[in-house]
Each structure stands twice: as structure tokens, then as C-alpha cells.
Amino acid sequence: TQSTWDSPKMVSLGQGALAVAAAALVAKVMLPAPPVVQAVPTSLLANIALSLGAYLLAMRLIPAVREMFLRARMDGTDLNKKDPKPVIPEAMGLVAGAVYLIALFVFIPFRFAEFLEAGDFAHEKFVQYVCALLSICCMVLLGFADDVFDLKWRHKLVLPTIATLPLLLVYRATFGSTTVALPAALHETLGASLDLGFLFYIYMGMLAVFCTNAINIYAGVNGIEAGQSLAIALSAIAHNLLQIYVVATPAADHMLSLQLLLPFVAVTAALLQHNWYPARVFVGDTFCYFAGMTFAVVAILGHFSKTMLLFFLPQTFNFVFSLPQLLKIIPCPRHRMPRMNPKTGLLEMSKAIFPLSALSGPGRILLSILKLTRIIAVNDSNPEAVEVGNMTIINFALYVLGPRHEARLAQILIGFQVFCTVVAFSIRYGVASVVYERVE
């Protein structure tokens, strides 16, 4: 069965868009271009053209390497399908990450051509750009290592921090500000801003850890990892465009973020078309690391880390909701994804089953709270087999809405991501103007 996302029309649309972008770039450089084209920076036109090329390349490469991944036993079983359950290639985030890096390497001459022509090369901007690619490249490599070796959780917490170190050093050398603005209500006591010093770098390192792992634990349904990442990236692009063309803040940082995100949207859209229900590839931990580090990089270099966290509202809720199981207060099975009812073909909430004696004192208190508040399903009628719904936003959606088809569930979850984006923009450009004296 072909995914509704995957059709020759999408490839033809990408080819047409690439032709238009390439024509606009040539017109901008060599011919008297229309005013609307002249208003767009040459480097941005080149970035758009390369992004469209990356989309088309990823669309062709992903199906081309499927058999290669299967022969290498880089595969997984899609558990939420009827028997015989399909075995499909895993870690296809490696292909998306590789195409993304190729596009941005090719983009280097276009991005820095204006500085070469002016005879004043922007060394600081070049170092920022290269270190951004270095951090993302490191996370693609480490994510692939996780897919191959199935690393422990303690490694998954440390690796993003290490990969962020070059970026933090460049931030310190080229920008260095560790000051955060404070709400107007605190100005009399603490002043208009507060210098966090070294704590600010710890915060940025933790941002990278959160972004990578928040996407990684919000998974288990075809299309959800790539779908949520695409929604977050488009939200960040909208924020960048607002800052550049509407708010009119200094554009350089947001332009860098925009140029890093457009190729990401392109390769993610291609991957999503192959990962949408019924998935023909799995994205793997490689993609989760790749996506999370890309978001951390643009948030740090674009100086909008707090806004980026607003775009992660569903992931934040999922992380907080998952903490009792992640911290082993409530027993956590290896897989917390929903389970498919073979009779109906619908996904249902999965459950952790354990003896009551397995719970510590805090665990028993939390179990009582969960049962009283009915936040998630709890059945403790049999002390030898207590049932608690796995504490993820996906299972919570099934608990509230009831059984759903896998494709429909993915649509609901991505729709919720879009709704949270609207809330995030309302906070960023509405509530923040009330709380802070100045909002840019």
C-alpha cells in the first residue's frame, strides 16, 4: 500500500519548485531581476534551491538504499501491524542527515561570497557556521552508533553535551553574552537583566540534551518523529521570518537559523513521506539526534532558545509526564508504544504490568495519586498484576480519545503540535509584551 504522502506528483512539484528557485537565482546574479526577486538575498535564494535539490535527492536515495540496510540487518519489525508483521529498514535518519550536510557544505561558497567580494571575510561567521555543522555531524554519527549498538540512557544524556562543546566555545568567543532579560515586575529588586555567567552555558548544554531526547521518547507511531520535527522546524522558520521582515531585529542571526532550517525541512519532508503510515522505513535514533541537535544549534546561534522551548510544549509535557517511569518510580517496560488490537486494527493504550511489591514507598504514593486523579488508567485489583497505562502523551491521547487507527492518531498528534505552535506564538508575541518592557 502506497502512502498518501508519496506520489510522483510530489516529486514533480519539487522539480518544478527547484527550477523556479534556480531561475530566480540566475536572474538575481546575472540579469535585471524583478523587484520581488531583488528583495531576497542571493544566499537565501541559493539556500532555497539547494534545499529543493536536497528534497529530491533524499526522495530518491531513501528507497534506493532500503535493500542495502536490510542486507546489513539494519532493520526492525513494525509491531503495530497485522501478522505477518513487516520488517523494514531502520536508521534512515542517516540518509536524511547525510543529504542535509551535503547541501550545507555545497552552500558554503554562496553564503560567504558577499564577504569575499567585499574583501573583508567574516571569519567569526564562518567559524560559527562550520561549528554548527560539526555539532550536527557529530550527533548524526552518535545517533547511528545508538541505532547499531543500542546505547544505554546514561550515554544518551552525555553524548549531546559533548557534541555541543564546539558550539558553546564558538558562542563564547564570538558573542559571549550570558545575560537574560527579566520581567518588568522584577526590575525594582533584581534589575532589568541578570548575568547567569557559567550557568548560562550549562543551560545551553542541557537544551541540546533535552531537544535530542525529547524527540526520541515521543515516538512509537509511524510518522510521529519526522512529523513533529517538521512542525517544529516550520514554526522556527516562521519565527525567523517574523524577526527579519516584521520585527526588523538584527537579521544576521535569524538568517543563519533560516538557512540551517530550510534544508532540514526539505530532507525531513522527504523522510516523512517514506515513514508515514504504512511506513516503509524507520527513522531511527539517528534522526532524533540529528533533529534535536539541529534545533539546539539554531536556537543557540539564533539567540532564541526560550522561544524554541515554547515550540517544544508537547515534548515538554511528554517528558514531564514520562518522568515517573523514566526515573523508575513506576516500572517502565522496554517499549511504551501503543499496542494494536488485532481484531479491530486500532491502536490502544499500552500498559505496564507489575506486582504491587515492586513499588517503593514513593511509587505507592504516586500510584494512589494516579488512581485518584484518573490521569491515566490504573487497575490495582490484583496485587500480583497491577496495570498502569504507560505514561506517554501518545498513550494519554488514546486513554482520552479511545482507540484510533495509527494514521489518524499521527494526524491528531501532529495537529496538537500545530495547536501548541499557535499557543507558543501567542505567548512569544502576546503575553511576553505584557510581562517584559521590551520584546524583540
Short mmCIF file of C-alpha atoms in Angstrom, two decimals:
data_model
loop_
_atom_site.label_atom_id
_atom_site.label_comp_id
_atom_site.label_asym_id
_atom_site.label_seq_id
_atom_site.Cartn_x
_atom_site.Cartn_y
_atom_site.Cartn_z
CA THR A 1 0.00 0.00 0.00
CA GLN A 2 1.39 3.39 -1.02
CA SER A 3 1.41 6.23 1.46
CA THR A 4 -0.89 9.12 0.58
CA TRP A 5 2.15 11.37 1.04
CA ASP A 6 4.18 9.54 -1.59
CA SER A 7 3.32 10.15 -5.22
CA PRO A 8 5.06 11.18 -8.45
CA LYS A 9 3.17 14.47 -8.17
CA MET A 10 5.20 15.42 -5.06
CA VAL A 11 8.47 14.77 -6.88
CA SER A 12 7.25 16.70 -9.92
CA LEU A 13 6.23 19.57 -7.64
CA GLY A 14 9.70 19.56 -6.09
CA GLN A 15 11.34 19.55 -9.52
CA GLY A 16 9.19 22.47 -10.63
CA ALA A 17 9.94 24.44 -7.46
CA LEU A 18 13.67 23.75 -7.92
CA ALA A 19 13.52 25.05 -11.49
CA VAL A 20 11.79 28.25 -10.32
CA ALA A 21 14.29 28.79 -7.48
CA ALA A 22 17.25 28.16 -9.80
CA ALA A 23 15.83 30.57 -12.39
CA ALA A 24 15.33 33.24 -9.71
CA LEU A 25 18.91 32.76 -8.52
CA VAL A 26 20.31 33.11 -12.04
CA ALA A 27 18.15 36.16 -12.66
CA LYS A 28 19.32 37.74 -9.40
CA VAL A 29 23.00 37.21 -10.21
CA MET A 30 23.18 37.69 -13.99
CA LEU A 31 20.07 39.54 -15.21
CA PRO A 32 17.89 42.52 -14.25
CA ALA A 33 15.56 40.64 -11.90
CA PRO A 34 12.06 41.75 -10.81
CA PRO A 35 11.94 43.78 -7.56
CA VAL A 36 10.45 40.84 -5.64
CA VAL A 37 13.48 38.72 -6.55
CA GLN A 38 15.95 41.53 -5.86
CA ALA A 39 14.50 41.87 -2.34
CA VAL A 40 15.57 38.31 -1.49
CA PRO A 41 19.26 37.89 -0.55
CA THR A 42 21.26 35.88 -3.10
CA SER A 43 22.44 33.48 -0.41
CA LEU A 44 18.83 32.78 0.62
CA LEU A 45 17.81 32.05 -2.99
CA ALA A 46 20.75 29.65 -3.26
CA ASN A 47 19.74 28.03 0.02
CA ILE A 48 16.17 27.54 -1.20
CA ALA A 49 17.41 25.98 -4.45
CA LEU A 50 19.79 23.66 -2.59
CA SER A 51 17.02 22.71 -0.16
CA LEU A 52 14.75 21.70 -3.01
CA GLY A 53 17.61 19.72 -4.51
CA ALA A 54 18.17 18.05 -1.14
CA TYR A 55 14.48 17.09 -1.03
CA LEU A 56 14.64 15.46 -4.46
CA LEU A 57 17.93 13.68 -3.64
CA ALA A 58 16.57 12.34 -0.35
CA MET A 59 13.37 11.19 -2.07
CA ARG A 60 15.46 9.08 -4.47
CA LEU A 61 18.14 7.89 -2.05
CA ILE A 62 15.86 6.58 0.71
CA PRO A 63 14.14 3.90 -1.41
CA ALA A 64 17.41 3.21 -3.25
CA VAL A 65 19.28 2.17 -0.08
CA ARG A 66 16.42 0.19 1.54
CA GLU A 67 17.76 -3.17 0.41
CA MET A 68 21.29 -2.24 1.44
CA PHE A 69 20.11 -1.55 5.00
CA LEU A 70 18.12 -4.80 5.07
CA ARG A 71 21.15 -6.82 3.93
CA ALA A 72 23.19 -5.19 6.70
CA ARG A 73 20.47 -6.23 9.21
CA MET A 74 19.74 -2.60 9.99
CA ASP A 75 16.05 -3.34 10.29
CA GLY A 76 13.17 -3.51 12.72
CA THR A 77 9.75 -5.08 12.98
CA ASP A 78 6.73 -2.79 12.76
CA LEU A 79 4.93 -4.16 15.82
CA ASN A 80 1.70 -2.23 15.24
CA LYS A 81 0.80 -4.06 12.04
CA LYS A 82 -1.17 -7.24 11.48
CA ASP A 83 0.65 -10.56 11.03
CA PRO A 84 2.89 -11.20 9.26
CA LYS A 85 4.45 -8.09 10.74
CA PRO A 86 6.63 -6.28 8.19
CA VAL A 87 10.38 -6.00 8.67
CA ILE A 88 11.56 -2.63 7.35
CA PRO A 89 14.92 -0.82 7.26
CA GLU A 90 15.85 1.31 10.26
CA ALA A 91 18.10 4.32 10.90
CA MET A 92 17.07 6.09 7.67
CA GLY A 93 17.75 9.32 9.52
CA LEU A 94 21.34 8.64 8.44
CA VAL A 95 20.38 9.26 4.81
CA ALA A 96 18.46 12.43 5.69
CA GLY A 97 21.35 13.70 7.81
CA ALA A 98 23.93 12.94 5.10
CA VAL A 99 21.93 14.75 2.40
CA TYR A 100 21.41 17.70 4.77
CA LEU A 101 25.13 18.02 5.44
CA ILE A 102 25.97 17.74 1.73
CA ALA A 103 23.54 20.56 0.94
CA LEU A 104 25.03 22.82 3.60
CA PHE A 105 28.61 22.06 2.57
CA VAL A 106 27.75 22.99 -1.01
CA PHE A 107 26.07 26.13 0.32
CA ILE A 108 29.28 27.48 1.91
CA PRO A 109 30.51 29.44 -1.18
CA PHE A 110 27.07 31.02 -1.66
CA ARG A 111 26.78 32.07 1.98
CA PHE A 112 30.21 33.71 2.15
CA ALA A 113 30.56 35.01 -1.43
CA GLU A 114 29.45 38.52 -0.46
CA PHE A 115 32.21 38.75 2.16
CA LEU A 116 34.83 37.56 -0.33
CA GLU A 117 33.69 40.15 -2.89
CA ALA A 118 33.87 42.89 -0.25
CA GLY A 119 37.43 41.87 0.65
CA ASP A 120 36.53 41.55 4.33
CA PHE A 121 35.98 37.89 5.09
CA ALA A 122 33.70 37.22 8.09
CA HIS A 123 35.87 34.78 9.99
CA GLU A 124 33.62 34.74 13.06
CA LYS A 125 30.53 33.90 10.99
CA PHE A 126 32.46 31.20 9.12
CA VAL A 127 33.60 29.58 12.37
CA GLN A 128 30.01 29.69 13.68
CA TYR A 129 28.73 28.02 10.53
CA VAL A 130 31.38 25.29 10.47
CA CYS A 131 30.96 24.53 14.18
CA ALA A 132 27.20 24.29 13.69
CA LEU A 133 27.77 21.66 11.00
CA LEU A 134 30.36 19.93 13.20
CA SER A 135 27.91 19.59 16.10
CA ILE A 136 25.14 18.29 13.84
CA CYS A 137 27.54 15.89 12.09
CA CYS A 138 28.69 14.54 15.46
CA MET A 139 25.11 13.87 16.51
CA VAL A 140 24.30 12.08 13.24
CA LEU A 141 27.31 9.83 13.88
CA LEU A 142 26.41 9.25 17.54
CA GLY A 143 22.77 8.62 16.65
CA PHE A 144 23.80 5.98 14.14
CA ALA A 145 26.04 4.42 16.80
CA ASP A 146 22.99 4.27 19.08
CA ASP A 147 20.98 2.50 16.37
CA VAL A 148 23.78 -0.03 15.87
CA PHE A 149 24.87 -0.62 19.49
CA ASP A 150 21.69 0.32 21.40
CA LEU A 151 23.45 2.64 23.86
CA LYS A 152 22.34 2.99 27.47
CA TRP A 153 20.37 6.01 28.66
CA ARG A 154 23.32 7.45 30.57
CA HIS A 155 25.23 7.62 27.28
CA LYS A 156 22.28 9.31 25.57
CA LEU A 157 22.46 12.07 28.18
CA VAL A 158 26.21 12.61 27.89
CA LEU A 159 26.71 12.44 24.11
CA PRO A 160 24.65 15.52 23.14
CA THR A 161 26.52 17.55 25.77
CA ILE A 162 29.87 16.55 24.27
CA ALA A 163 28.69 17.29 20.72
CA THR A 164 27.59 20.78 21.82
CA LEU A 165 31.00 21.77 23.24
CA PRO A 166 32.42 23.19 19.96
CA LEU A 167 29.28 25.28 19.55
CA LEU A 168 29.45 26.61 23.11
CA LEU A 169 33.10 27.56 22.68
CA VAL A 170 32.31 29.44 19.49
CA TYR A 171 29.38 31.15 21.22
CA ARG A 172 31.74 32.24 24.00
CA ALA A 173 34.35 33.53 21.53
CA THR A 174 32.02 35.32 19.10
CA PHE A 175 29.11 36.52 21.24
CA GLY A 176 29.67 35.67 24.87
CA SER A 177 26.58 37.25 26.38
CA THR A 178 25.22 35.31 29.34
CA THR A 179 22.67 37.94 30.33
CA VAL A 180 18.93 37.26 30.34
CA ALA A 181 16.16 39.86 30.43
CA LEU A 182 13.89 39.81 33.48
CA PRO A 183 10.15 40.51 33.68
CA ALA A 184 9.18 44.10 34.45
CA ALA A 185 7.83 43.06 37.88
CA LEU A 186 11.37 42.10 39.00
CA HIS A 187 13.14 45.24 37.81
CA GLU A 188 12.97 47.02 41.17
CA THR A 189 14.52 44.12 43.07
CA LEU A 190 16.83 42.43 40.55
CA GLY A 191 17.20 44.97 37.75
CA ALA A 192 16.31 44.77 34.06
CA SER A 193 18.63 41.81 33.41
CA LEU A 194 20.57 39.10 35.20
CA ASP A 195 24.00 37.75 34.26
CA LEU A 196 23.93 33.95 34.70
CA GLY A 197 27.60 33.51 33.87
CA PHE A 198 28.68 29.86 33.62
CA LEU A 199 25.14 28.70 34.43
CA PHE A 200 24.05 30.00 31.02
CA TYR A 201 26.40 27.56 29.28
CA ILE A 202 25.08 24.73 31.42
CA TYR A 203 21.58 25.74 30.35
CA MET A 204 22.55 25.66 26.65
CA GLY A 205 24.20 22.26 27.06
CA MET A 206 21.07 20.95 28.76
CA LEU A 207 18.99 22.42 25.91
CA ALA A 208 20.82 20.12 23.47
CA VAL A 209 20.26 17.11 25.73
CA PHE A 210 16.57 17.94 26.07
CA CYS A 211 15.93 18.56 22.37
CA THR A 212 17.51 15.28 21.26
CA ASN A 213 15.95 13.07 23.91
CA ALA A 214 12.54 14.80 23.95
CA ILE A 215 12.00 13.81 20.32
CA ASN A 216 13.45 10.35 20.96
CA ILE A 217 10.94 9.46 23.71
CA TYR A 218 7.97 10.93 21.80
CA ALA A 219 7.85 8.06 19.32
CA GLY A 220 6.09 4.79 18.56
CA VAL A 221 3.69 5.70 15.73
CA ASN A 222 4.51 5.83 12.02
CA GLY A 223 5.39 9.39 11.05
CA ILE A 224 5.40 10.95 14.51
CA GLU A 225 9.14 11.64 14.89
CA ALA A 226 9.52 13.23 11.46
CA GLY A 227 6.08 14.87 11.67
CA GLN A 228 6.71 16.64 14.98
CA SER A 229 10.19 17.70 13.82
CA LEU A 230 8.77 19.15 10.60
CA ALA A 231 6.18 21.12 12.57
CA ILE A 232 8.82 22.48 14.98
CA ALA A 233 11.14 23.45 12.12
CA LEU A 234 8.38 25.28 10.26
CA SER A 235 7.48 27.11 13.49
CA ALA A 236 11.09 28.22 13.94
CA ILE A 237 11.24 29.35 10.30
CA ALA A 238 8.08 31.42 10.81
CA HIS A 239 9.70 33.00 13.88
CA ASN A 240 12.87 33.77 11.91
CA LEU A 241 10.89 35.40 9.09
CA LEU A 242 8.89 37.49 11.56
CA GLN A 243 12.08 38.66 13.23
CA ILE A 244 13.79 39.51 9.92
CA TYR A 245 10.96 41.11 7.95
CA VAL A 246 8.37 42.27 10.51
CA VAL A 247 10.04 42.99 13.86
CA ALA A 248 13.18 44.14 11.99
CA THR A 249 15.66 42.95 14.62
CA PRO A 250 19.31 42.45 13.56
CA ALA A 251 18.83 39.88 10.81
CA ALA A 252 22.18 38.05 10.69
CA ASP A 253 21.48 35.52 13.46
CA HIS A 254 17.96 34.74 12.28
CA MET A 255 19.13 34.49 8.67
CA LEU A 256 21.70 31.87 9.74
CA SER A 257 18.96 29.97 11.56
CA LEU A 258 16.73 30.18 8.48
CA GLN A 259 19.48 28.88 6.21
CA LEU A 260 20.14 25.94 8.53
CA LEU A 261 16.45 25.08 8.84
CA LEU A 262 15.31 25.18 5.20
CA PRO A 263 17.44 22.17 4.14
CA PHE A 264 16.31 20.39 7.31
CA VAL A 265 12.66 20.89 6.36
CA ALA A 266 13.44 19.55 2.89
CA VAL A 267 15.09 16.28 3.98
CA THR A 268 12.58 15.78 6.81
CA ALA A 269 9.66 16.17 4.40
CA ALA A 270 11.23 13.53 2.14
CA LEU A 271 11.80 11.18 5.08
CA LEU A 272 8.26 11.72 6.37
CA GLN A 273 6.80 10.64 3.04
CA HIS A 274 8.54 7.26 3.41
CA ASN A 275 7.89 6.99 7.15
CA TRP A 276 4.19 7.90 7.03
CA TYR A 277 1.66 5.10 7.53
CA PRO A 278 2.22 2.44 6.35
CA ALA A 279 5.92 3.10 6.97
CA ARG A 280 8.42 1.68 4.53
CA VAL A 281 11.36 2.89 6.61
CA PHE A 282 12.02 3.73 10.26
CA VAL A 283 13.80 7.00 11.02
CA GLY A 284 15.76 5.51 13.94
CA ASP A 285 17.51 7.24 16.81
CA THR A 286 19.83 8.75 14.18
CA PHE A 287 17.09 11.11 13.04
CA CYS A 288 16.04 12.01 16.60
CA TYR A 289 19.61 13.02 17.46
CA PHE A 290 20.01 14.83 14.14
CA ALA A 291 16.75 16.77 14.54
CA GLY A 292 17.29 17.61 18.20
CA MET A 293 20.81 18.93 17.64
CA THR A 294 19.69 20.98 14.63
CA PHE A 295 17.06 22.67 16.80
CA ALA A 296 19.57 23.25 19.60
CA VAL A 297 22.11 24.73 17.14
CA VAL A 298 19.68 27.21 15.56
CA ALA A 299 18.29 28.17 18.98
CA ILE A 300 21.77 28.91 20.34
CA LEU A 301 23.21 30.66 17.28
CA GLY A 302 19.92 32.43 16.53
CA HIS A 303 19.61 33.55 20.16
CA PHE A 304 16.02 32.35 20.62
CA SER A 305 16.43 29.38 22.97
CA LYS A 306 13.43 30.35 25.13
CA THR A 307 11.22 30.64 22.04
CA MET A 308 12.46 27.25 20.82
CA LEU A 309 11.40 25.72 24.14
CA LEU A 310 7.91 27.14 23.55
CA PHE A 311 7.78 25.20 20.28
CA PHE A 312 8.57 22.08 22.35
CA LEU A 313 5.43 22.32 24.51
CA PRO A 314 4.09 18.83 23.59
CA GLN A 315 7.55 17.32 24.03
CA THR A 316 7.89 19.06 27.41
CA PHE A 317 4.53 17.69 28.54
CA ASN A 318 5.52 14.22 27.33
CA PHE A 319 8.86 14.43 29.16
CA VAL A 320 7.31 15.57 32.45
CA PHE A 321 4.51 13.01 32.15
CA SER A 322 7.10 10.27 31.46
CA LEU A 323 9.37 11.14 34.41
CA PRO A 324 7.82 8.64 36.88
CA GLN A 325 8.66 5.80 34.50
CA LEU A 326 11.98 7.24 33.31
CA LEU A 327 13.06 7.54 36.96
CA LYS A 328 11.76 4.00 37.67
CA ILE A 329 9.29 5.22 40.30
CA ILE A 330 6.71 3.35 38.24
CA PRO A 331 8.11 0.28 36.41
CA CYS A 332 9.00 1.11 32.81
CA PRO A 333 8.83 -1.60 30.10
CA ARG A 334 11.32 -1.52 27.22
CA HIS A 335 8.64 -0.45 24.74
CA ARG A 336 5.91 2.00 25.75
CA MET A 337 4.37 2.39 22.31
CA PRO A 338 0.63 1.73 21.90
CA ARG A 339 -0.48 -1.80 21.09
CA MET A 340 -2.62 -2.80 18.15
CA ASN A 341 -5.80 -4.79 18.73
CA PRO A 342 -5.61 -7.48 16.00
CA LYS A 343 -9.41 -7.79 15.94
CA THR A 344 -10.16 -4.11 15.25
CA GLY A 345 -6.87 -3.00 13.71
CA LEU A 346 -6.93 0.04 16.02
CA LEU A 347 -4.23 1.20 18.41
CA GLU A 348 -4.99 1.02 22.12
CA MET A 349 -3.19 2.32 25.18
CA SER A 350 -0.36 0.03 26.26
CA LYS A 351 0.12 -0.82 29.94
CA ALA A 352 2.90 -1.61 32.36
CA ILE A 353 2.05 -4.74 34.40
CA PHE A 354 3.92 -5.44 37.63
CA PRO A 355 3.37 -6.77 41.18
CA LEU A 356 2.48 -4.18 43.79
CA SER A 357 5.51 -5.33 45.79
CA ALA A 358 7.77 -3.93 43.03
CA LEU A 359 6.82 -0.37 44.05
CA SER A 360 8.77 1.62 46.60
CA GLY A 361 7.09 3.97 49.08
CA PRO A 362 7.08 6.95 46.65
CA GLY A 363 5.84 4.62 43.93
CA ARG A 364 2.85 3.53 46.00
CA ILE A 365 2.00 7.16 46.82
CA LEU A 366 2.21 8.09 43.13
CA LEU A 367 0.06 5.09 42.19
CA SER A 368 -2.62 6.29 44.61
CA ILE A 369 -2.47 9.80 43.13
CA LEU A 370 -2.77 8.44 39.58
CA LYS A 371 -5.76 6.32 40.59
CA LEU A 372 -7.45 9.23 42.40
CA THR A 373 -6.92 11.81 39.64
CA ARG A 374 -7.51 9.36 36.76
CA ILE A 375 -4.74 10.98 34.75
CA ILE A 376 -4.00 7.55 33.32
CA ALA A 377 -5.68 4.15 33.60
CA VAL A 378 -4.87 2.25 36.81
CA ASN A 379 -6.12 -1.22 37.80
CA ASP A 380 -4.77 -2.49 41.12
CA SER A 381 -7.48 -5.06 41.86
CA ASN A 382 -4.88 -7.83 41.55
CA PRO A 383 -1.81 -7.03 43.71
CA GLU A 384 0.22 -9.56 41.69
CA ALA A 385 -0.55 -7.85 38.37
CA VAL A 386 -1.13 -4.12 38.79
CA GLU A 387 -1.88 -2.43 35.46
CA VAL A 388 -0.88 1.19 34.77
CA GLY A 389 -1.13 2.87 31.40
CA ASN A 390 2.29 3.74 30.04
CA MET A 391 2.87 7.41 30.75
CA THR A 392 3.42 9.00 27.35
CA ILE A 393 1.43 11.64 25.51
CA ILE A 394 0.58 9.04 22.84
CA ASN A 395 -0.97 6.66 25.37
CA PHE A 396 -2.64 9.60 27.10
CA ALA A 397 -4.29 10.57 23.80
CA LEU A 398 -5.59 7.02 23.38
CA TYR A 399 -6.77 6.99 27.02
CA VAL A 400 -8.75 10.20 26.48
CA LEU A 401 -9.94 9.69 22.90
CA GLY A 402 -10.23 5.92 22.80
CA PRO A 403 -8.75 3.51 20.23
CA ARG A 404 -7.66 5.10 16.96
CA HIS A 405 -6.22 3.99 13.63
CA GLU A 406 -2.46 4.57 13.53
CA ALA A 407 -2.57 7.12 10.69
CA ARG A 408 -5.41 9.01 12.35
CA LEU A 409 -3.56 9.05 15.68
CA ALA A 410 -0.47 10.51 13.98
CA GLN A 411 -2.64 13.22 12.41
CA ILE A 412 -4.15 14.07 15.81
CA LEU A 413 -0.75 14.29 17.50
CA ILE A 414 0.77 16.45 14.76
CA GLY A 415 -2.37 18.60 14.83
CA PHE A 416 -1.82 19.05 18.56
CA GLN A 417 1.76 20.09 17.79
CA VAL A 418 0.44 22.77 15.40
CA PHE A 419 -2.07 23.95 18.02
CA CYS A 420 0.75 24.28 20.55
CA THR A 421 2.68 26.32 17.99
CA VAL A 422 -0.21 28.80 17.89
CA VAL A 423 -0.10 28.92 21.71
CA ALA A 424 3.69 29.42 21.58
CA PHE A 425 3.38 32.38 19.18
CA SER A 426 0.63 33.85 21.35
CA ILE A 427 2.94 33.69 24.36
CA ARG A 428 6.00 34.93 22.45
CA TYR A 429 4.36 37.89 20.73
CA GLY A 430 1.37 38.49 23.02
CA VAL A 431 1.87 37.59 26.67
CA ALA A 432 5.60 38.43 26.60
CA SER A 433 4.84 42.04 25.61
CA VAL A 434 2.84 42.39 28.82
CA VAL A 435 5.40 40.71 31.08
CA TYR A 436 8.51 42.33 29.60
CA GLU A 437 9.08 46.03 28.92
CA ARG A 438 10.74 45.28 25.59
CA VAL A 439 10.15 42.29 23.32
CA GLU A 440 12.09 41.75 20.10
#
